[in-house]
């Protein structure tokens, strides 16, 4: 009666005989589940409070369960009111203005808080689940929230014990100075003769001094914020009580802020490199008597006069000889940027794992495997001539992989699903690669 049948997903590709057997088995499970009301009374339910025999072993436990049910109604109503108020504030027009909307859509913390707000609205809703998948989804969200908050509280207790926040703040400034010094040494190496390559000295000096000035500004900014870093980390540590995923999202945003100068270097190098690549491709079409037709989005033939060919030759030569210097700076800062993106990607993968893992379904499969049924199996108990055949029917539980695949919760992350070929093409052409999430999209 408590088992829920999960038919295999490949029934459409199977034979009609197997599909018919599966449908008959589903009807059997549904009929048994509807007969649960016939077994609601037992010897323990003599008092005014009725409870089934598989939920309680006595009247005392049933009274506690009934009181908890009655108390959950006003709690859910209050929580629903608070969540509706918070969601109305989040959807107000104030947050739709450009600075606030930009910050809300780019920061991982804001996205994670909005995702958890949706989860709280789902579990605090007073509407009863209509079917088994909705009930399991609510239970998975509730257990996921509890586990997330418990892990966050453990992290918060670890941070505030033995003054670890102060030690972290003391090591943050020297670490930032060390990274800045390494970047300065890298730029000095690029401004010389890197790996024996002879670069364009004028452009090399301009780019090197430009990036060195940005590093100087970044070091000044870090030292200006150094008196407030411990206080900022102290308040950031309190956010762990909202859940481990919120703390990890804040960590990702802190990494993005601390490496903002690397991102600026990458953008400058990528834009300059992209400009030269597209300029060289356009001038190469000029040599072949071609041009790009913007209206029809194709390459057409075109005749050029002598002055246009002469100016195009000069520009092509200048861009071609300046390309190695620009490409070297772009390559170095792209590798640094990809390193930061990989670290942030690992953090977001951990956040998505915590958000999407159906913990309640996994625990149900571990403790009460008969609740998640993939079918039934029979075992022969007695087979004698002249006597009826005795069979034992047992529930065939769903596998753990199928449990995760069936009840996996949707996540808010939506990274562009670019193939490795398109990613390499973007890197070669100097197109910017944004790891930011796009608001309003979800993926399972």
Tab-separated table of C-alpha atoms in Angstrom:
chain	number	residue	atom	x	y	z
A	1	UNK	CA	0.000	0.000	0.000
A	2	UNK	CA	2.867	2.377	0.674
A	3	UNK	CA	4.840	1.440	-2.430
A	4	UNK	CA	4.883	3.694	-5.466
A	5	UNK	CA	5.620	2.077	-8.808
A	6	UNK	CA	8.268	3.619	-11.046
A	7	UNK	CA	7.966	2.043	-14.502
A	8	UNK	CA	11.177	1.912	-16.532
A	9	UNK	CA	11.754	4.767	-18.947
A	10	UNK	CA	12.390	2.541	-21.976
A	11	UNK	CA	8.830	1.235	-22.259
A	12	UNK	CA	8.288	3.148	-25.490
A	13	UNK	CA	11.059	1.193	-27.179
A	14	UNK	CA	9.987	-2.156	-25.762
A	15	UNK	CA	7.579	-4.675	-27.194
A	16	UNK	CA	3.820	-4.359	-26.844
A	17	UNK	CA	3.782	-7.407	-24.567
A	18	UNK	CA	6.127	-5.787	-22.039
A	19	UNK	CA	4.251	-2.505	-22.169
A	20	UNK	CA	0.956	-4.297	-21.528
A	21	UNK	CA	2.439	-6.168	-18.555
A	22	UNK	CA	3.776	-2.916	-17.121
A	23	UNK	CA	0.391	-1.222	-17.466
A	24	UNK	CA	-1.327	-4.138	-15.715
A	25	UNK	CA	1.223	-3.948	-12.908
A	26	UNK	CA	0.610	-0.202	-12.563
A	27	UNK	CA	-3.156	-0.849	-12.297
A	28	UNK	CA	-2.459	-3.430	-9.603
A	29	UNK	CA	-0.354	-0.988	-7.556
A	30	UNK	CA	-2.967	1.738	-7.968
A	31	UNK	CA	-5.776	-0.571	-6.847
A	32	UNK	CA	-3.864	-1.650	-3.729
A	33	UNK	CA	-3.015	1.962	-2.874
A	34	UNK	CA	-6.692	2.967	-3.090
A	35	UNK	CA	-7.580	0.160	-0.656
A	36	UNK	CA	-5.574	1.800	2.135
A	37	UNK	CA	-8.758	3.147	3.776
A	38	UNK	CA	-9.867	-0.415	4.498
A	39	UNK	CA	-6.870	-0.899	6.808
A	40	UNK	CA	-7.001	2.432	8.677
A	41	UNK	CA	-8.433	0.874	11.863
A	42	UNK	CA	-6.494	-1.360	14.208
A	43	UNK	CA	-6.410	-2.179	17.900
A	44	UNK	CA	-4.414	0.939	18.787
A	45	UNK	CA	-6.965	3.387	17.382
A	46	UNK	CA	-9.648	3.097	20.046
A	47	UNK	CA	-9.406	6.742	21.171
A	48	UNK	CA	-10.745	9.878	19.504
A	49	UNK	CA	-7.463	10.402	17.594
A	50	UNK	CA	-7.111	8.039	14.675
A	51	UNK	CA	-3.723	7.063	13.335
A	52	UNK	CA	-2.584	4.205	11.159
A	53	UNK	CA	-0.676	1.266	12.569
A	54	UNK	CA	2.430	1.894	10.426
A	55	UNK	CA	2.794	5.428	11.877
A	56	UNK	CA	2.487	4.760	15.585
A	57	UNK	CA	2.699	2.037	18.193
A	58	UNK	CA	0.342	3.713	20.645
A	59	UNK	CA	-2.017	6.556	21.433
A	60	UNK	CA	0.702	8.758	23.008
A	61	UNK	CA	2.697	8.951	19.780
A	62	UNK	CA	-0.452	9.630	17.793
A	63	UNK	CA	-1.327	12.565	20.097
A	64	UNK	CA	2.142	14.078	19.559
A	65	UNK	CA	1.821	13.698	15.814
A	66	UNK	CA	-1.648	15.229	15.841
A	67	UNK	CA	-0.483	18.219	17.916
A	68	UNK	CA	2.407	18.765	15.511
A	69	UNK	CA	-0.026	18.689	12.605
A	70	UNK	CA	-2.257	21.276	14.255
A	71	UNK	CA	0.699	23.523	15.143
A	72	UNK	CA	2.125	23.371	11.641
A	73	UNK	CA	-0.915	25.153	10.172
A	74	UNK	CA	-0.369	28.621	11.777
A	75	UNK	CA	3.389	28.288	11.340
A	76	UNK	CA	2.973	27.642	7.628
A	77	UNK	CA	0.502	30.541	7.331
A	78	UNK	CA	2.946	32.937	9.018
A	79	UNK	CA	5.851	31.678	6.923
A	80	UNK	CA	3.760	32.021	3.747
A	81	UNK	CA	2.905	35.622	4.626
A	82	UNK	CA	6.535	36.520	5.297
A	83	UNK	CA	7.734	34.838	2.115
A	84	UNK	CA	5.059	36.544	0.028
A	85	UNK	CA	6.115	39.903	1.500
A	86	UNK	CA	9.787	39.235	0.731
A	87	UNK	CA	8.999	38.036	-2.794
A	88	UNK	CA	6.864	41.132	-3.444
A	89	UNK	CA	9.765	43.311	-2.313
A	90	UNK	CA	12.143	41.406	-4.594
A	91	UNK	CA	9.759	41.826	-7.535
A	92	UNK	CA	9.203	45.537	-6.901
A	93	UNK	CA	10.180	48.143	-9.448
A	94	UNK	CA	12.986	49.412	-7.240
A	95	UNK	CA	15.073	46.346	-8.042
A	96	UNK	CA	14.394	46.716	-11.772
A	97	UNK	CA	16.478	49.867	-12.163
A	98	UNK	CA	19.791	49.390	-13.924
A	99	UNK	CA	22.370	49.230	-11.086
A	100	UNK	CA	20.301	47.017	-8.795
A	101	UNK	CA	19.064	44.739	-11.578
A	102	UNK	CA	22.617	44.349	-12.891
A	103	UNK	CA	23.970	43.447	-9.446
A	104	UNK	CA	21.070	41.065	-8.736
A	105	UNK	CA	21.580	39.194	-12.018
A	106	UNK	CA	25.391	38.914	-11.795
A	107	UNK	CA	26.034	38.050	-8.151
A	108	UNK	CA	25.800	34.352	-7.305
A	109	UNK	CA	24.621	35.160	-3.781
A	110	UNK	CA	21.509	36.964	-5.015
A	111	UNK	CA	20.696	34.116	-7.388
A	112	UNK	CA	21.074	31.517	-4.639
A	113	UNK	CA	18.924	33.514	-2.205
A	114	UNK	CA	16.214	33.816	-4.862
A	115	UNK	CA	16.436	30.073	-5.506
A	116	UNK	CA	16.066	29.250	-1.811
A	117	UNK	CA	13.179	31.709	-1.546
A	118	UNK	CA	11.340	29.749	-4.225
A	119	UNK	CA	12.005	26.547	-2.281
A	120	UNK	CA	10.597	28.060	0.914
A	121	UNK	CA	7.476	29.149	-0.955
A	122	UNK	CA	7.001	25.604	-2.246
A	123	UNK	CA	7.268	23.855	1.122
A	124	UNK	CA	5.241	26.492	3.026
A	125	UNK	CA	2.356	26.390	0.578
A	126	UNK	CA	-0.928	25.242	2.146
A	127	UNK	CA	-1.966	23.457	-1.046
A	128	UNK	CA	-1.875	19.707	-0.699
A	129	UNK	CA	0.278	17.703	-3.073
A	130	UNK	CA	-1.888	16.247	-5.820
A	131	UNK	CA	0.258	13.226	-6.648
A	132	UNK	CA	3.314	11.278	-5.563
A	133	UNK	CA	5.923	13.300	-7.558
A	134	UNK	CA	4.747	16.581	-6.018
A	135	UNK	CA	4.858	15.063	-2.540
A	136	UNK	CA	8.359	13.708	-3.095
A	137	UNK	CA	9.497	17.073	-4.496
A	138	UNK	CA	8.282	18.901	-1.391
A	139	UNK	CA	9.945	16.346	0.873
A	140	UNK	CA	13.220	16.524	-1.057
A	141	UNK	CA	13.236	20.327	-0.914
A	142	UNK	CA	12.509	20.290	2.830
A	143	UNK	CA	15.292	17.794	3.617
A	144	UNK	CA	17.684	19.637	1.271
A	145	UNK	CA	17.004	22.905	3.118
A	146	UNK	CA	17.534	21.252	6.505
A	147	UNK	CA	20.812	19.652	5.414
A	148	UNK	CA	21.994	22.907	3.821
A	149	UNK	CA	21.271	24.945	6.965
A	150	UNK	CA	22.846	22.287	9.207
A	151	UNK	CA	26.048	22.279	7.147
A	152	UNK	CA	26.057	26.079	7.178
A	153	UNK	CA	25.731	26.197	10.961
A	154	UNK	CA	28.593	23.714	11.299
A	155	UNK	CA	30.733	25.908	9.045
A	156	UNK	CA	29.787	29.005	11.043
A	157	UNK	CA	30.656	27.332	14.356
A	158	UNK	CA	34.022	26.272	12.906
A	159	UNK	CA	34.794	29.782	11.647
A	160	UNK	CA	34.010	31.544	14.919
A	161	UNK	CA	35.955	29.073	17.037
A	162	UNK	CA	39.587	29.919	17.956
A	163	UNK	CA	39.392	33.296	16.149
A	164	UNK	CA	39.684	31.742	12.699
A	165	UNK	CA	38.023	34.823	11.172
A	166	UNK	CA	40.882	37.001	12.441
A	167	UNK	CA	43.523	34.595	11.153
A	168	UNK	CA	41.799	34.514	7.754
A	169	UNK	CA	41.721	38.318	7.589
A	170	UNK	CA	45.417	38.493	8.553
A	171	UNK	CA	46.406	36.108	5.750
A	172	UNK	CA	44.155	37.696	3.100
A	173	UNK	CA	46.119	40.940	2.653
A	174	UNK	CA	49.540	39.228	2.355
A	175	UNK	CA	48.046	36.762	-0.126
A	176	UNK	CA	46.665	39.619	-2.248
A	177	UNK	CA	50.064	41.367	-2.115
A	178	UNK	CA	51.780	38.148	-3.157
A	179	UNK	CA	49.445	37.729	-6.145
A	180	UNK	CA	50.007	41.349	-7.168
A	181	UNK	CA	53.794	40.928	-6.892
A	182	UNK	CA	53.670	37.798	-9.052
A	183	UNK	CA	51.640	39.675	-11.651
A	184	UNK	CA	54.173	42.506	-11.619
A	185	UNK	CA	57.015	40.030	-12.160
A	186	UNK	CA	55.022	38.435	-14.990
A	187	UNK	CA	54.522	41.808	-16.677
A	188	UNK	CA	58.196	42.682	-16.286
A	189	UNK	CA	59.003	39.353	-17.965
A	190	UNK	CA	56.601	40.120	-20.812
A	191	UNK	CA	58.104	43.598	-21.266
A	192	UNK	CA	61.549	42.053	-21.829
A	193	UNK	CA	62.298	39.156	-24.150
A	194	UNK	CA	59.790	36.456	-23.037
A	195	UNK	CA	60.993	32.962	-23.961
A	196	UNK	CA	63.463	34.497	-26.426
A	197	UNK	CA	60.695	36.069	-28.540
A	198	UNK	CA	61.393	39.481	-30.031
A	199	UNK	CA	58.286	41.611	-29.536
A	200	UNK	CA	57.371	45.074	-30.783
A	201	UNK	CA	59.102	47.161	-28.146
A	202	UNK	CA	56.897	50.257	-28.369
A	203	UNK	CA	53.605	48.349	-28.061
A	204	UNK	CA	55.158	46.045	-25.448
A	205	UNK	CA	56.134	48.987	-23.239
A	206	UNK	CA	52.732	50.666	-23.619
A	207	UNK	CA	50.788	47.539	-22.703
A	208	UNK	CA	53.149	46.631	-19.855
A	209	UNK	CA	52.968	50.058	-18.218
A	210	UNK	CA	49.215	50.164	-18.697
A	211	UNK	CA	48.742	46.871	-16.844
A	212	UNK	CA	51.314	47.796	-14.168
A	213	UNK	CA	49.343	50.955	-13.430
A	214	UNK	CA	46.192	48.878	-12.950
A	215	UNK	CA	48.020	46.605	-10.508
A	216	UNK	CA	49.208	49.660	-8.579
A	217	UNK	CA	45.602	50.884	-8.328
A	218	UNK	CA	44.482	47.445	-7.169
A	219	UNK	CA	47.125	47.255	-4.420
A	220	UNK	CA	46.119	50.719	-3.198
A	221	UNK	CA	42.470	49.647	-3.106
A	222	UNK	CA	43.251	46.483	-1.143
A	223	UNK	CA	45.318	48.367	1.455
A	224	UNK	CA	42.581	50.989	1.732
A	225	UNK	CA	40.072	48.238	2.563
A	226	UNK	CA	42.418	46.339	4.923
A	227	UNK	CA	41.079	47.883	8.195
A	228	UNK	CA	37.548	46.744	7.337
A	229	UNK	CA	38.284	43.259	6.002
A	230	UNK	CA	37.987	41.473	9.359
A	231	UNK	CA	34.625	43.135	10.043
A	232	UNK	CA	33.408	42.251	6.548
A	233	UNK	CA	34.470	38.618	7.002
A	234	UNK	CA	32.799	38.528	10.416
A	235	UNK	CA	29.446	39.547	8.933
A	236	UNK	CA	29.947	37.295	5.914
A	237	UNK	CA	30.475	34.358	8.272
A	238	UNK	CA	27.051	34.996	9.799
A	239	UNK	CA	25.478	34.356	6.402
A	240	UNK	CA	26.406	30.678	6.765
A	241	UNK	CA	23.345	30.273	9.002
A	242	UNK	CA	21.289	30.667	5.802
A	243	UNK	CA	22.936	27.555	4.406
A	244	UNK	CA	26.211	26.228	3.122
A	245	UNK	CA	25.198	27.049	-0.457
A	246	UNK	CA	24.772	30.735	0.429
A	247	UNK	CA	28.228	30.765	2.041
A	248	UNK	CA	29.752	29.109	-1.039
A	249	UNK	CA	28.012	31.622	-3.320
A	250	UNK	CA	29.435	34.484	-1.239
A	251	UNK	CA	32.877	32.859	-1.514
A	252	UNK	CA	32.499	32.774	-5.310
A	253	UNK	CA	31.554	36.462	-5.367
A	254	UNK	CA	34.517	37.337	-3.114
A	255	UNK	CA	36.860	35.491	-5.484
A	256	UNK	CA	35.343	37.423	-8.398
A	257	UNK	CA	35.908	40.738	-6.580
A	258	UNK	CA	39.459	39.872	-5.516
A	259	UNK	CA	40.389	38.886	-9.080
A	260	UNK	CA	38.607	41.765	-10.776
A	261	UNK	CA	41.916	43.184	-12.007
A	262	UNK	CA	42.668	39.870	-13.763
A	263	UNK	CA	39.264	40.086	-15.408
A	264	UNK	CA	40.036	43.655	-16.570
A	265	UNK	CA	43.366	42.494	-18.023
A	266	UNK	CA	41.592	39.688	-19.853
A	267	UNK	CA	38.947	42.056	-21.284
A	268	UNK	CA	41.539	44.578	-22.460
A	269	UNK	CA	43.706	41.915	-24.080
A	270	UNK	CA	40.713	40.116	-25.646
A	271	UNK	CA	39.238	43.283	-27.131
A	272	UNK	CA	42.557	44.376	-28.609
A	273	UNK	CA	43.289	40.905	-29.968
A	274	UNK	CA	39.754	40.549	-31.385
A	275	UNK	CA	40.042	43.932	-33.122
A	276	UNK	CA	43.255	42.865	-34.852
A	277	UNK	CA	41.904	39.442	-35.834
A	278	UNK	CA	38.790	40.880	-37.463
A	279	UNK	CA	40.837	43.665	-39.046
A	280	UNK	CA	43.243	41.154	-40.594
A	281	UNK	CA	40.385	38.979	-41.860
A	282	UNK	CA	38.690	41.995	-43.464
A	283	UNK	CA	41.911	43.166	-45.090
A	284	UNK	CA	42.619	39.627	-46.311
A	285	UNK	CA	39.293	39.680	-48.162
A	286	UNK	CA	40.348	43.022	-49.677
A	287	UNK	CA	43.447	41.398	-51.209
A	288	UNK	CA	41.286	38.723	-52.822
A	289	UNK	CA	38.780	41.237	-54.233
A	290	UNK	CA	36.066	40.242	-51.759
A	291	UNK	CA	33.975	42.013	-49.161
A	292	UNK	CA	31.473	41.027	-46.480
A	293	UNK	CA	27.857	41.771	-47.423
A	294	UNK	CA	26.154	42.803	-44.190
A	295	UNK	CA	22.616	42.666	-45.579
A	296	UNK	CA	22.863	39.180	-47.088
A	297	UNK	CA	25.389	37.861	-44.532
A	298	UNK	CA	27.779	36.471	-47.135
A	299	UNK	CA	31.043	37.251	-48.951
A	300	UNK	CA	30.597	38.940	-52.342
A	301	UNK	CA	33.038	40.026	-55.042
A	302	UNK	CA	34.107	43.662	-55.120
A	303	UNK	CA	36.506	45.810	-57.180
A	304	UNK	CA	38.909	48.147	-55.354
A	305	UNK	CA	41.000	50.985	-56.782
A	306	UNK	CA	44.744	51.386	-56.328
A	307	UNK	CA	44.542	53.757	-53.332
A	308	UNK	CA	42.324	51.377	-51.388
A	309	UNK	CA	44.658	48.471	-52.075
A	310	UNK	CA	47.688	50.534	-51.013
A	311	UNK	CA	46.115	51.662	-47.719
A	312	UNK	CA	44.857	48.135	-47.095
A	313	UNK	CA	48.361	46.743	-47.626
A	314	UNK	CA	49.835	49.226	-45.108
A	315	UNK	CA	47.189	48.462	-42.502
A	316	UNK	CA	47.525	44.708	-43.024
A	317	UNK	CA	51.311	44.892	-42.565
A	318	UNK	CA	51.014	46.990	-39.389
A	319	UNK	CA	48.388	44.717	-37.820
A	320	UNK	CA	50.277	41.577	-38.801
A	321	UNK	CA	53.548	42.668	-37.185
A	322	UNK	CA	51.780	43.921	-34.039
A	323	UNK	CA	49.726	40.725	-33.679
A	324	UNK	CA	52.392	38.561	-31.888
A	325	UNK	CA	52.809	41.105	-29.070
A	326	UNK	CA	49.068	41.433	-28.561
A	327	UNK	CA	48.544	37.672	-28.850
A	328	UNK	CA	51.133	36.978	-26.138
A	329	UNK	CA	49.465	39.320	-23.645
A	330	UNK	CA	46.060	37.901	-24.566
A	331	UNK	CA	47.284	34.316	-24.102
A	332	UNK	CA	48.796	34.972	-20.666
A	333	UNK	CA	45.775	36.812	-19.254
A	334	UNK	CA	43.329	34.349	-20.801
A	335	UNK	CA	45.075	31.499	-18.967
A	336	UNK	CA	44.854	33.456	-15.696
A	337	UNK	CA	41.186	34.164	-16.322
A	338	UNK	CA	40.450	30.525	-17.118
A	339	UNK	CA	42.110	29.525	-13.843
A	340	UNK	CA	39.748	31.807	-11.916
A	341	UNK	CA	36.752	30.536	-13.915
A	342	UNK	CA	37.676	26.913	-13.140
A	343	UNK	CA	37.803	27.658	-9.391
A	344	UNK	CA	34.427	29.415	-9.525
A	345	UNK	CA	33.029	26.587	-11.637
A	346	UNK	CA	34.016	23.993	-9.034
A	347	UNK	CA	32.299	26.057	-6.327
A	348	UNK	CA	29.121	26.339	-8.402
A	349	UNK	CA	29.188	22.616	-9.136
A	350	UNK	CA	29.227	21.957	-5.387
A	351	UNK	CA	26.350	24.399	-4.890
A	352	UNK	CA	24.335	22.733	-7.664
A	353	UNK	CA	25.042	19.311	-6.162
A	354	UNK	CA	23.661	20.380	-2.779
A	355	UNK	CA	20.665	22.078	-4.407
A	356	UNK	CA	19.714	19.228	-6.724
A	357	UNK	CA	20.514	16.119	-4.677
A	358	UNK	CA	17.239	14.379	-3.613
A	359	UNK	CA	18.306	13.515	-0.066
A	360	UNK	CA	14.861	12.418	1.126
A	361	UNK	CA	14.463	9.980	-1.770
A	362	UNK	CA	17.940	8.552	-1.181
A	363	UNK	CA	17.237	8.088	2.547
A	364	UNK	CA	13.879	6.526	1.716
A	365	UNK	CA	15.580	4.121	-0.671
A	366	UNK	CA	18.174	3.294	2.001
A	367	UNK	CA	15.812	2.791	4.954
A	368	UNK	CA	12.521	1.759	3.325
A	369	UNK	CA	13.334	0.493	-0.125
A	370	UNK	CA	9.824	-0.916	-0.614
A	371	UNK	CA	8.448	2.651	-0.867
A	372	UNK	CA	10.187	3.177	-4.215
A	373	UNK	CA	9.277	0.176	-6.335
A	374	UNK	CA	10.577	-0.612	-9.794
A	375	UNK	CA	8.400	-3.725	-10.021
A	376	UNK	CA	7.793	-7.004	-8.242
A	377	UNK	CA	9.565	-10.329	-8.094
A	378	UNK	CA	8.281	-13.780	-7.121
A	379	UNK	CA	9.976	-16.554	-5.195
A	380	UNK	CA	8.677	-20.118	-5.054
A	381	UNK	CA	7.899	-21.167	-1.464
A	382	UNK	CA	6.359	-24.567	-2.037
A	383	UNK	CA	5.761	-26.612	-5.164
A	384	UNK	CA	4.284	-30.069	-4.575
A	385	UNK	CA	2.197	-32.313	-6.723
A	386	UNK	CA	-1.492	-32.074	-5.914
A	387	UNK	CA	-1.077	-28.907	-3.826
A	388	UNK	CA	-1.453	-25.285	-4.808
A	389	UNK	CA	1.693	-23.462	-5.856
A	390	UNK	CA	2.843	-21.090	-3.113
A	391	UNK	CA	4.625	-17.928	-4.252
A	392	UNK	CA	6.099	-15.039	-2.275
A	393	UNK	CA	5.739	-11.640	-3.945
A	394	UNK	CA	8.413	-9.075	-3.019
A	395	UNK	CA	8.945	-5.462	-4.037
A	396	UNK	CA	11.816	-4.907	-6.452
A	397	UNK	CA	13.274	-1.573	-5.236
A	398	UNK	CA	14.371	1.227	-7.527
A	399	UNK	CA	18.121	1.549	-8.056
A	400	UNK	CA	19.997	4.500	-6.518
A	401	UNK	CA	20.888	5.887	-9.917
A	402	UNK	CA	17.248	5.828	-10.997
A	403	UNK	CA	16.242	7.478	-7.705
A	404	UNK	CA	18.631	10.388	-8.294
A	405	UNK	CA	17.605	10.677	-11.937
A	406	UNK	CA	13.877	10.584	-11.168
A	407	UNK	CA	13.736	12.931	-8.175
A	408	UNK	CA	16.631	15.282	-8.931
A	409	UNK	CA	15.656	18.873	-8.089
A	410	UNK	CA	15.947	21.642	-10.708
A	411	UNK	CA	18.799	24.113	-10.238
A	412	UNK	CA	19.060	27.799	-11.046
A	413	UNK	CA	22.431	27.619	-12.823
A	414	UNK	CA	22.340	27.955	-16.586
A	415	UNK	CA	25.758	28.126	-18.100
A	416	UNK	CA	25.931	28.338	-21.895
A	417	UNK	CA	26.134	24.792	-23.191
A	418	UNK	CA	28.986	25.486	-25.598
A	419	UNK	CA	30.861	22.595	-27.099
A	420	UNK	CA	34.626	22.378	-26.857
A	421	UNK	CA	34.841	23.348	-30.526
A	422	UNK	CA	32.827	26.559	-30.076
A	423	UNK	CA	34.771	27.366	-26.890
A	424	UNK	CA	38.107	27.001	-28.700
A	425	UNK	CA	36.748	29.108	-31.558
A	426	UNK	CA	35.789	31.894	-29.151
A	427	UNK	CA	39.198	31.761	-27.515
A	428	UNK	CA	40.954	31.889	-30.906
A	429	UNK	CA	38.884	34.840	-32.146
A	430	UNK	CA	39.190	36.754	-28.868
A	431	UNK	CA	35.492	36.694	-27.987
A	432	UNK	CA	34.717	37.203	-24.320
A	433	UNK	CA	33.675	34.168	-22.292
A	434	UNK	CA	31.260	35.126	-19.533
A	435	UNK	CA	30.755	32.547	-16.787
A	436	UNK	CA	27.854	34.553	-15.353
A	437	UNK	CA	24.421	33.017	-15.056
A	438	UNK	CA	21.466	34.245	-17.048
A	439	UNK	CA	18.511	35.068	-14.857
A	440	UNK	CA	15.200	33.447	-15.598
A	441	UNK	CA	16.558	30.232	-17.029
A	442	UNK	CA	16.689	26.844	-15.321
A	443	UNK	CA	18.088	23.486	-16.135
A	444	UNK	CA	17.502	20.076	-14.661
